[in-house]
């Protein structure tokens, strides 16, 4: 469904969910956010956004107000009602809508009026994430003999450095950041490659195989047959 994005900086800031029914706008947002180092997943309906947010666990949602099914306001309400406080940046078509939205006290984090500069969106998003502490600032991740430093982007086995490609590193860091949690190939594609395409699932398998080979028998990667992959918990 989603077209692969052009080569860009490795997504290391986490995944942003865009809910936007205008394809051209979503494409521009996707390109700029990818360049800024975010993974991006696009849904074109409110229901699609609600369905996917649980599994994708984005660091933020860029939410269009005018959607063909459930509008952005209702999407936000339902998320907050189920105690999901993922930062939301509302995108509205009209200036006067912002006043209305502010009056509703929906618990959104920022508002932008179309048309807006995509650079401005990136700036606002970074501000929102700093405020909400959404950009992961994790310390060193450990699982058995494997250590991973997300800041320095280095990996080691029993203290000896291991050379990983940017994608291999991102896959491993993403899995180890949520120990024991199983992610589908599609979730990993969305989070690390910034695309959701079932046909590309093999790409994930290849990277997992390469990681296992490089990290050796003590690697923390686990296959859940028919579901996806996980990494062992710290110290297990
Ligand atoms: Ca719209």
Coordinates of N, CA and C and ligand atoms in Angstrom, one line a residue:
X1 N 0.8 -1.2 0.0 CA 0.0 0.0 0.0 C 0.9 1.2 0.0
X2 N 1.8 1.4 1.0 CA 2.7 2.5 1.1 C 3.8 2.3 0.1
X3 N 4.2 3.4 -0.6 CA 5.4 3.4 -1.4 C 6.6 3.6 -0.5
X4 N 7.7 2.8 -0.9 CA 8.9 3.0 -0.1 C 9.4 4.5 -0.2
X5 N 9.9 5.0 0.8 CA 10.4 6.4 0.8 C 11.8 6.4 0.3
X6 N 12.2 7.6 -0.2 CA 13.6 7.7 -0.7 C 14.6 7.5 0.4
X7 N 15.8 7.2 0.1 CA 16.8 7.0 1.1 C 16.9 8.3 1.9
X8 N 17.0 8.1 3.2 CA 17.0 9.3 4.1 C 17.8 8.9 5.4
X9 N 17.9 9.9 6.3 CA 18.6 9.6 7.6 C 17.9 8.4 8.3
X10 N 18.7 7.5 8.9 CA 18.1 6.4 9.6 C 17.1 6.9 10.6
X11 N 15.8 6.3 10.6 CA 14.9 6.8 11.6 C 15.3 6.4 13.0
X12 N 15.7 7.3 13.8 CA 16.2 7.0 15.2 C 15.4 7.8 16.2
X13 N 14.6 8.7 15.8 CA 13.8 9.5 16.7 C 12.5 8.9 17.0
X14 N 12.2 7.7 16.4 CA 10.9 7.1 16.7 C 10.0 7.3 15.6
X15 N 8.8 6.7 15.7 CA 7.8 6.7 14.6 C 6.8 7.8 14.8
X16 N 6.4 8.5 13.8 CA 5.3 9.5 13.8 C 4.2 8.9 13.0
X17 N 3.0 8.9 13.6 CA 1.8 8.5 12.8 C 1.1 9.8 12.3
X18 N 1.0 9.8 10.9 CA 0.3 10.9 10.3 C -1.1 10.4 9.9
X19 N -2.1 11.1 10.3 CA -3.5 10.7 9.9 C -4.0 11.9 9.1
X20 N -4.0 11.6 7.8 CA -4.3 12.7 6.8 C -4.9 12.1 5.6
X21 N -6.1 12.6 5.1 CA -6.7 12.0 4.0 C -6.3 12.6 2.6
X22 N -5.6 13.8 2.7 CA -5.1 14.3 1.5 C -3.7 13.8 1.2
X23 N -3.6 13.0 0.2 CA -2.3 12.2 -0.1 C -1.2 13.2 -0.3
X24 N -1.4 14.3 -1.0 CA -0.3 15.2 -1.3 C 0.3 15.8 -0.1
X25 N -0.6 16.1 0.9 CA -0.1 16.7 2.1 C 0.6 15.7 2.9
X26 N 0.1 14.5 3.0 CA 0.7 13.4 3.8 C 2.1 13.1 3.2
X27 N 2.2 13.1 1.9 CA 3.5 12.8 1.2 C 4.6 13.9 1.6
X28 N 4.2 15.1 1.6 CA 5.1 16.2 2.0 C 5.5 16.0 3.5
X29 N 4.6 15.8 4.3 CA 4.9 15.6 5.7 C 5.8 14.4 5.9
X30 N 5.5 13.4 5.2 CA 6.3 12.2 5.3 C 7.8 12.4 4.9
X31 N 7.9 13.1 3.8 CA 9.3 13.4 3.3 C 10.1 14.2 4.4
X32 N 9.5 15.2 4.9 CA 10.2 16.1 5.8 C 10.5 15.4 7.1
X33 N 9.5 14.7 7.6 CA 9.7 14.0 8.9 C 10.8 12.9 8.7
X34 N 10.8 12.2 7.6 CA 11.8 11.2 7.4 C 13.2 11.8 7.3
X35 N 13.3 12.9 6.6 CA 14.6 13.6 6.6 C 15.1 14.0 7.9
X36 N 14.1 14.3 8.8 CA 14.5 14.8 10.2 C 14.8 13.6 11.1
X37 N 14.7 12.4 10.5 CA 15.1 11.2 11.3 C 14.0 10.5 12.0
X38 N 12.8 10.8 11.6 CA 11.6 10.0 12.1 C 11.2 8.9 11.2
X39 N 10.8 7.8 11.7 CA 10.0 6.9 11.0 C 8.6 7.4 10.8
X40 N 8.0 7.1 9.7 CA 6.6 7.7 9.4 C 5.7 6.6 9.0
X41 N 4.5 6.6 9.5 CA 3.4 5.8 9.0 C 2.2 6.7 8.7
X42 N 1.6 6.5 7.6 CA 0.4 7.3 7.2 C -0.9 6.5 7.2
X43 N -1.9 7.0 7.9 CA -3.3 6.5 7.8 C -4.1 7.6 7.2
X44 N -5.1 7.2 6.4 CA -5.9 8.2 5.7 C -7.3 8.3 6.3
X45 N -7.6 7.5 7.3 CA -8.9 7.7 8.0 C -8.7 7.7 9.5
X46 N -9.7 8.3 10.2 CA -9.7 8.4 11.6 C -9.7 7.0 12.2
X47 N -10.5 6.1 11.7 CA -10.6 4.7 12.2 C -9.2 4.0 12.0
X48 N -8.6 4.2 10.9 CA -7.3 3.6 10.6 C -6.3 4.1 11.6
X49 N -6.3 5.4 11.9 CA -5.4 5.9 13.0 C -5.6 5.3 14.3
X50 N -6.9 5.2 14.7 CA -7.2 4.6 16.0 C -6.8 3.1 16.1
X51 N -7.0 2.4 15.0 CA -6.7 1.0 14.9 C -5.2 0.8 15.0
X52 N -4.4 1.7 14.4 CA -3.0 1.4 14.3 C -2.2 1.9 15.4
X53 N -2.6 2.9 16.1 CA -1.8 3.6 17.1 C -1.3 2.7 18.2
X54 N -2.2 1.7 18.6 CA -1.9 0.8 19.7 C -0.7 -0.1 19.3
X55 N -0.7 -0.6 18.1 CA 0.4 -1.5 17.7 C 1.6 -0.7 17.3
X56 N 1.5 0.4 16.7 CA 2.7 1.2 16.2 C 3.4 1.9 17.3
X57 N 2.7 2.3 18.4 CA 3.2 3.1 19.5 C 4.1 4.2 19.0
X58 N 3.5 5.1 18.2 CA 4.3 6.3 17.7 C 4.7 7.2 18.8
X59 N 5.7 8.0 18.6 CA 6.1 9.0 19.6 C 5.2 10.2 19.5
X60 N 4.5 10.4 18.4 CA 3.6 11.5 18.2 C 2.6 11.2 17.1
X61 N 1.5 11.9 17.1 CA 0.5 11.8 16.0 C 0.3 13.2 15.4
X62 N 0.4 13.3 14.1 CA 0.0 14.5 13.3 C -1.4 14.2 12.8
X63 N -2.3 14.9 13.4 CA -3.7 14.5 13.2 C -4.5 15.6 12.4
X64 N -5.0 15.3 11.2 CA -5.8 16.2 10.5 C -7.2 16.2 11.1
X65 N -7.8 17.4 11.2 CA -9.1 17.5 11.8 C -10.2 17.0 10.9
X66 N -10.1 17.4 9.6 CA -11.1 17.0 8.6 C -10.8 15.7 8.0
X67 N -11.4 14.6 8.5 CA -11.2 13.3 7.9 C -12.5 12.7 7.4
X68 N -12.4 11.7 6.5 CA -13.7 11.3 5.8 C -14.6 10.5 6.8
X69 N -14.1 9.9 7.8 CA -15.0 9.1 8.6 C -15.1 9.7 10.0
X70 N -14.2 9.3 11.0 CA -14.3 9.9 12.3 C -13.3 11.1 12.2
X71 N -13.8 12.3 12.6 CA -13.0 13.5 12.5 C -11.8 13.5 13.6
X72 N -10.8 14.3 13.4 CA -9.7 14.3 14.2 C -10.0 14.6 15.7
X73 N -11.0 15.4 15.9 CA -11.4 15.7 17.3 C -11.9 14.5 18.0
X74 N -12.7 13.7 17.3 CA -13.2 12.5 17.9 C -12.1 11.4 18.1
X75 N -11.2 11.4 17.1 CA -10.0 10.5 17.3 C -9.3 10.8 18.6
X76 N -9.0 12.1 18.7 CA -8.3 12.6 19.9 C -9.1 12.2 21.2
X77 N -10.4 12.5 21.2 CA -11.2 12.2 22.4 C -11.1 10.7 22.7
X78 N -11.2 9.9 21.7 CA -11.2 8.4 22.0 C -9.8 7.9 22.5
X79 N -8.8 8.5 21.9 CA -7.4 8.2 22.4 C -7.3 8.6 23.9
X80 N -7.7 9.8 24.2 CA -7.5 10.2 25.6 C -8.4 9.4 26.5
X81 N -9.6 9.0 26.0 CA -10.6 8.3 26.8 C -10.0 6.9 27.2
X82 N -9.1 6.4 26.3 CA -8.5 5.1 26.7 C -7.1 5.3 27.3
X83 N -7.0 6.5 27.8 CA -5.8 6.9 28.5 C -4.5 6.8 27.7
X84 N -4.7 7.1 26.4 CA -3.5 7.2 25.5 C -3.1 8.6 25.4
X85 N -1.9 9.0 25.9 CA -1.5 10.4 26.0 C -0.4 10.7 25.0
X86 N -0.3 9.9 23.9 CA 0.6 10.2 22.8 C 0.5 11.6 22.4
X87 N 1.6 12.4 22.3 CA 1.5 13.8 21.9 C 0.8 13.9 20.5
X88 N -0.1 14.8 20.4 CA -0.9 15.1 19.2 C -0.7 16.5 18.7
X89 N -0.3 16.6 17.4 CA -0.4 17.9 16.8 C -1.5 17.9 15.8
X90 N -2.5 18.8 16.1 CA -3.7 18.9 15.2 C -3.3 19.7 13.9
X91 N -3.8 19.3 12.8 CA -3.7 20.1 11.6 C -5.1 20.5 11.1
X92 N -5.3 21.8 11.1 CA -6.7 22.2 10.7 C -6.7 23.0 9.4
X93 N -7.8 23.1 8.8 CA -7.9 23.8 7.5 C -8.2 25.3 7.7
X94 N -8.7 25.7 8.9 CA -9.1 27.1 9.1 C -8.5 27.6 10.4
X95 N -8.1 28.9 10.3 CA -7.6 29.6 11.5 C -8.7 29.6 12.7
X96 N -9.9 29.8 12.3 CA -10.9 29.9 13.4 C -11.2 28.6 14.1
X97 N -10.8 27.5 13.4 CA -10.9 26.2 14.0 C -10.0 26.0 15.2
X98 N -8.9 26.7 15.2 CA -7.9 26.6 16.3 C -8.6 27.0 17.6
X99 N -9.2 28.2 17.5 CA -9.9 28.7 18.7 C -10.9 27.7 19.2
X100 N -11.7 27.1 18.3 CA -12.7 26.2 18.6 C -12.0 25.0 19.3
X101 N -10.9 24.5 18.7 CA -10.2 23.3 19.3 C -9.7 23.6 20.7
X102 N -9.1 24.8 20.8 CA -8.6 25.2 22.1 C -9.7 25.2 23.2
X103 N -10.9 25.7 22.8 CA -12.0 25.7 23.7 C -12.4 24.3 24.1
X104 N -12.2 23.3 23.3 CA -12.6 22.0 23.6 C -11.7 21.3 24.6
X105 N -10.5 21.8 24.8 CA -9.6 21.3 25.8 C -9.4 19.8 25.6
X106 N -8.9 19.4 24.4 CA -8.9 18.0 24.0 C -7.6 17.3 24.5
X107 N -6.7 18.1 25.1 CA -5.4 17.5 25.5 C -4.5 17.3 24.3
X108 N -4.7 18.1 23.2 CA -3.7 18.1 22.1 C -2.5 19.0 22.5
X109 N -1.4 18.7 21.9 CA -0.1 19.4 22.3 C 0.2 20.6 21.4
X110 N -0.3 20.7 20.2 CA -0.1 21.8 19.4 C -1.1 21.8 18.2
X111 N -1.2 23.0 17.5 CA -2.1 23.1 16.4 C -1.4 23.8 15.3
X112 N -1.7 23.4 14.0 CA -1.1 24.0 12.9 C -2.2 24.2 11.9
X113 N -2.2 25.4 11.2 CA -3.3 25.7 10.2 C -2.7 25.5 8.8
X114 N -3.4 24.8 8.0 CA -3.0 24.6 6.6 C -3.2 25.9 5.8
X115 N -2.4 26.3 4.8 CA -1.2 25.6 4.5 C 0.0 26.0 5.5
X116 N 0.8 25.0 5.8 CA 1.9 25.4 6.7 C 3.2 24.8 6.1
X117 N 4.3 25.4 6.5 CA 5.6 24.9 6.0 C 5.9 23.6 6.7
X118 N 6.3 22.6 5.9 CA 6.7 21.3 6.5 C 7.9 21.4 7.5
X119 N 8.7 22.4 7.2 CA 9.8 22.7 8.2 C 9.3 23.1 9.5
X120 N 8.2 23.9 9.5 CA 7.6 24.3 10.7 C 7.0 23.1 11.5
X121 N 6.4 22.2 10.7 CA 5.9 21.0 11.4 C 7.0 20.2 12.1
X122 N 8.1 20.1 11.5 CA 9.3 19.4 12.1 C 9.7 20.1 13.4
X123 N 9.8 21.4 13.3 CA 10.2 22.2 14.5 C 9.2 22.0 15.6
X124 N 7.9 22.1 15.3 CA 6.9 22.0 16.3 C 6.9 20.6 16.9
X125 N 7.1 19.6 16.1 CA 7.1 18.3 16.5 C 8.3 18.0 17.5
X126 N 9.4 18.5 17.2 CA 10.6 18.4 18.1 C 10.3 19.1 19.4
X127 N 9.7 20.2 19.3 CA 9.3 21.0 20.6 C 8.4 20.2 21.4
X128 N 7.3 19.7 20.8 CA 6.3 18.9 21.5 C 7.0 17.6 22.2
X129 N 7.9 17.0 21.4 CA 8.5 15.8 22.0 C 9.5 16.1 23.1
X130 N 10.2 17.3 23.0 CA 11.1 17.7 24.1 C 10.2 17.9 25.3
X131 N 9.1 18.6 25.1 CA 8.2 18.9 26.2 C 7.7 17.6 26.9
X132 N 7.3 16.7 26.1 CA 6.7 15.4 26.6 C 7.7 14.4 26.9
X133 N 9.0 14.7 26.6 CA 10.0 13.7 26.8 C 9.8 12.5 25.9
X134 N 9.2 12.8 24.8 CA 8.9 11.7 23.9 C 10.0 11.1 23.1
X135 N 11.1 12.0 22.9 CA 12.3 11.5 22.2 C 13.0 10.6 23.2
X136 N 13.2 9.3 22.9 CA 13.7 8.4 23.8 C 15.2 8.9 24.2
X137 N 15.4 9.1 25.4 CA 16.8 9.3 25.9 C 17.2 8.2 26.8
X138 N 17.3 7.0 26.2 CA 17.6 5.9 27.0 C 19.1 5.7 27.3
X139 N 19.4 5.1 28.3 CA 20.8 4.8 28.6 C 21.2 3.6 27.8
X140 N 22.3 2.9 28.1 CA 22.7 1.8 27.4 C 21.8 0.6 27.6
X141 N 21.4 -0.1 26.5 CA 20.6 -1.3 26.6 C 21.4 -2.5 26.7
X142 N 20.9 -3.4 27.6 CA 21.7 -4.7 27.8 C 20.8 -5.9 27.6
X143 N 21.3 -6.9 27.0 CA 20.6 -8.2 27.0 C 21.6 -9.3 26.9
X144 N 21.8 -10.0 28.0 CA 22.9 -11.0 28.0 C 24.2 -10.4 27.8
X145 N 25.0 -11.0 26.8 CA 26.3 -10.4 26.5 C 26.3 -9.2 25.6
X146 N 25.1 -8.8 25.1 CA 25.0 -7.7 24.1 C 24.7 -6.4 24.8
X147 N 25.5 -5.4 24.5 CA 25.2 -4.0 25.0 C 25.0 -3.1 23.8
X148 N 24.1 -2.1 23.9 CA 23.8 -1.2 22.8 C 23.7 0.2 23.4
X149 N 24.5 1.1 22.8 CA 24.4 2.5 23.3 C 23.7 3.3 22.2
X150 N 22.4 3.6 22.4 CA 21.6 4.3 21.4 C 22.2 5.7 21.1
X151 N 22.8 6.4 22.1 CA 23.4 7.7 21.8 C 24.6 7.7 20.9
X152 N 25.5 6.8 21.3 CA 26.8 6.6 20.6 C 26.6 5.8 19.3
X153 N 25.4 5.1 19.3 CA 25.2 4.1 18.2 C 26.3 3.1 18.0
X154 N 26.6 2.5 19.2 CA 27.6 1.4 19.2 C 27.0 0.2 19.8
X155 N 27.5 -1.0 19.3 CA 27.1 -2.3 19.9 C 28.3 -3.1 20.2
X156 N 28.1 -3.9 21.2 CA 29.2 -4.8 21.7 C 28.7 -6.1 22.2
X157 N 29.5 -7.2 22.0 CA 29.2 -8.5 22.6 C 30.4 -8.8 23.5
X158 N 30.0 -9.0 24.8 CA 31.0 -9.3 25.8 C 32.1 -8.2 25.8
X159 N 31.7 -7.0 25.6 CA 32.6 -5.8 25.6 C 33.4 -5.6 24.3
X160 N 33.3 -6.5 23.3 CA 34.0 -6.3 22.1 C 33.1 -5.7 21.0
X161 N 33.5 -4.6 20.4 CA 32.6 -3.8 19.5 C 32.2 -4.7 18.3
X162 N 31.0 -4.5 17.9 CA 30.5 -5.2 16.7 C 30.0 -4.2 15.7
X163 N 30.4 -4.4 14.5 CA 30.0 -3.4 13.4 C 28.6 -3.8 12.9
X164 N 27.7 -2.8 13.0 CA 26.3 -3.0 12.5 C 26.0 -1.9 11.5
X165 N 25.2 -2.3 10.5 CA 24.8 -1.2 9.6 C 23.7 -0.4 10.3
X166 N 23.4 0.8 9.8 CA 22.5 1.7 10.4 C 21.1 1.0 10.6
X167 N 20.7 0.2 9.6 CA 19.4 -0.4 9.8 C 19.4 -1.5 10.8
X168 N 20.5 -2.3 10.8 CA 20.6 -3.4 11.8 C 20.6 -2.8 13.2
X169 N 21.3 -1.7 13.3 CA 21.4 -1.1 14.6 C 20.0 -0.6 15.1
X170 N 19.2 0.0 14.1 CA 17.9 0.5 14.4 C 16.9 -0.6 14.8
X171 N 17.0 -1.7 14.1 CA 16.1 -2.9 14.4 C 16.4 -3.4 15.8
X172 N 17.7 -3.6 16.1 CA 18.1 -4.1 17.4 C 17.7 -3.2 18.5
X173 N 18.0 -1.9 18.3 CA 17.7 -0.9 19.3 C 16.2 -0.8 19.6
X174 N 15.4 -0.9 18.5 CA 13.9 -0.8 18.6 C 13.4 -2.0 19.4
X175 N 13.9 -3.2 19.1 CA 13.5 -4.4 19.9 C 14.0 -4.4 21.3
X176 N 15.2 -4.0 21.5 CA 15.8 -4.1 22.9 C 15.2 -3.0 23.8
X177 N 14.6 -1.9 23.2 CA 14.0 -0.9 24.0 C 12.7 -1.3 24.6
X178 N 12.1 -2.4 24.0 CA 10.9 -2.9 24.6 C 11.1 -4.4 24.8
X179 N 11.9 -4.8 25.8 CA 12.2 -6.2 26.0 C 11.0 -7.1 26.2
X180 N 11.1 -8.2 25.5 CA 10.0 -9.2 25.6 C 8.8 -8.9 24.7
X181 N 8.7 -7.7 24.2 CA 7.5 -7.4 23.4 C 7.7 -7.9 22.0
X182 N 6.7 -8.6 21.5 CA 6.8 -9.1 20.1 C 6.3 -8.1 19.1
X183 N 7.1 -7.8 18.1 CA 6.7 -6.9 17.0 C 6.5 -7.6 15.7
X184 N 5.5 -7.3 15.0 CA 5.3 -7.9 13.6 C 6.3 -7.3 12.7
X185 N 6.5 -8.0 11.6 CA 7.4 -7.5 10.5 C 6.9 -6.1 10.1
X186 N 5.6 -6.0 10.0 CA 5.0 -4.7 9.5 C 5.3 -3.6 10.5
X187 N 5.2 -3.9 11.8 CA 5.5 -2.8 12.8 C 7.0 -2.4 12.7
X188 N 7.8 -3.4 12.5 CA 9.3 -3.1 12.4 C 9.6 -2.3 11.1
X189 N 8.9 -2.6 10.0 CA 9.1 -1.9 8.8 C 8.6 -0.4 9.0
X190 N 7.5 -0.2 9.6 CA 7.0 1.1 9.9 C 8.0 1.9 10.8
X191 N 8.4 1.2 11.8 CA 9.2 1.9 12.8 C 10.6 2.2 12.3
X192 N 11.2 1.3 11.6 CA 12.6 1.4 11.3 C 12.8 1.9 9.9
X193 N 12.0 1.4 9.0 CA 12.2 1.8 7.6 C 11.2 3.0 7.2
X194 N 10.2 3.2 8.0 CA 9.3 4.3 7.7 C 8.3 3.9 6.7
X195 N 8.0 2.7 6.5 CA 7.0 2.2 5.6 C 6.3 1.0 6.1
X196 N 5.1 0.8 5.6 CA 4.4 -0.4 6.0 C 4.0 -1.1 4.7
X197 N 4.7 -2.2 4.4 CA 4.4 -2.9 3.2 C 4.7 -4.4 3.4
X198 N 3.6 -5.2 3.4 CA 3.7 -6.6 3.8 C 4.7 -7.3 2.9
X199 N 4.8 -6.9 1.6 CA 5.6 -7.6 0.7 C 7.1 -7.4 1.0
X200 N 7.4 -6.4 1.9 CA 8.8 -6.1 2.2 C 9.2 -6.9 3.5
X201 N 8.3 -7.7 4.0 CA 8.6 -8.4 5.3 C 9.9 -9.2 5.3
X202 N 10.3 -9.7 4.1 CA 11.5 -10.4 3.9 C 12.7 -9.6 4.3
X203 N 12.6 -8.3 4.0 CA 13.7 -7.4 4.4 C 14.0 -7.5 5.9
X204 N 13.0 -7.5 6.7 CA 13.1 -7.7 8.2 C 13.8 -9.0 8.5
X205 N 13.4 -10.1 7.9 CA 14.0 -11.4 8.1 C 15.5 -11.4 7.8
X206 N 15.8 -10.7 6.7 CA 17.2 -10.7 6.3 C 18.1 -9.9 7.4
X207 N 17.5 -8.8 7.8 CA 18.3 -8.0 8.9 C 18.4 -8.8 10.2
X208 N 17.3 -9.5 10.6 CA 17.4 -10.3 11.8 C 18.4 -11.4 11.7
X209 N 18.5 -12.0 10.5 CA 19.4 -13.1 10.3 C 20.9 -12.5 10.4
X210 N 21.1 -11.4 9.8 CA 22.4 -10.7 9.8 C 22.8 -10.4 11.2
X211 N 21.8 -9.9 12.0 CA 22.1 -9.5 13.4 C 22.5 -10.7 14.2
X212 N 21.8 -11.8 14.0 CA 22.1 -13.0 14.7 C 23.5 -13.5 14.4
X213 N 23.8 -13.5 13.1 CA 25.1 -13.9 12.7 C 26.2 -13.0 13.4
X214 N 26.0 -11.7 13.4 CA 27.0 -10.8 13.9 C 27.1 -10.9 15.4
X215 N 26.0 -11.1 16.1 CA 26.0 -11.1 17.6 C 26.3 -12.4 18.2
X216 N 26.2 -13.5 17.4 CA 26.6 -14.8 17.9 C 25.5 -15.5 18.7
X217 N 25.9 -16.6 19.3 CA 24.9 -17.5 20.0 C 24.2 -16.8 21.2
X218 N 24.8 -15.7 21.8 CA 24.2 -15.1 22.9 C 23.3 -13.9 22.5
X219 N 23.0 -13.9 21.2 CA 22.1 -12.7 20.8 C 20.7 -12.8 21.4
X220 N 20.1 -11.7 21.7 CA 18.8 -11.6 22.4 C 17.6 -11.8 21.5
X221 N 17.8 -12.0 20.2 CA 16.7 -12.0 19.3 C 15.9 -13.3 19.3
X222 N 14.6 -13.2 19.4 CA 13.7 -14.3 19.4 C 12.7 -14.3 18.3
X223 N 12.4 -15.4 17.7 CA 11.3 -15.5 16.7 C 10.1 -16.0 17.3
X224 N 9.0 -15.3 17.1 CA 7.7 -15.9 17.5 C 7.0 -16.3 16.1
X225 N 7.0 -17.6 15.9 CA 6.5 -18.1 14.6 C 5.1 -17.5 14.3
X226 N 5.0 -17.0 13.1 CA 3.7 -16.5 12.6 C 3.4 -15.1 13.2
X227 N 4.2 -14.6 14.1 CA 3.8 -13.3 14.7 C 4.9 -12.3 14.3
X228 N 6.1 -12.5 14.8 CA 7.2 -11.6 14.5 C 8.4 -11.8 15.4
X229 N 9.0 -10.8 15.8 CA 10.3 -10.9 16.6 C 10.2 -10.1 17.9
X230 N 11.1 -10.6 18.8 CA 11.2 -9.8 20.1 C 12.7 -9.9 20.5
X231 N 13.1 -9.1 21.5 CA 14.4 -9.3 22.1 C 14.2 -9.6 23.6
X232 N 15.1 -10.4 24.1 CA 15.0 -10.7 25.5 C 15.1 -9.5 26.5
X233 N 14.5 -9.8 27.7 CA 14.6 -8.7 28.7 C 16.0 -8.6 29.2
X234 N 16.2 -7.4 29.8 CA 17.5 -7.1 30.4 C 17.8 -8.1 31.5
X235 N 19.0 -8.7 31.5 CA 19.4 -9.6 32.5 C 18.8 -11.0 32.4
X236 N 18.0 -11.2 31.4 CA 17.4 -12.6 31.3 C 18.3 -13.4 30.4
Ligands
LIG1 CA1 -8.7 16.5 5.5

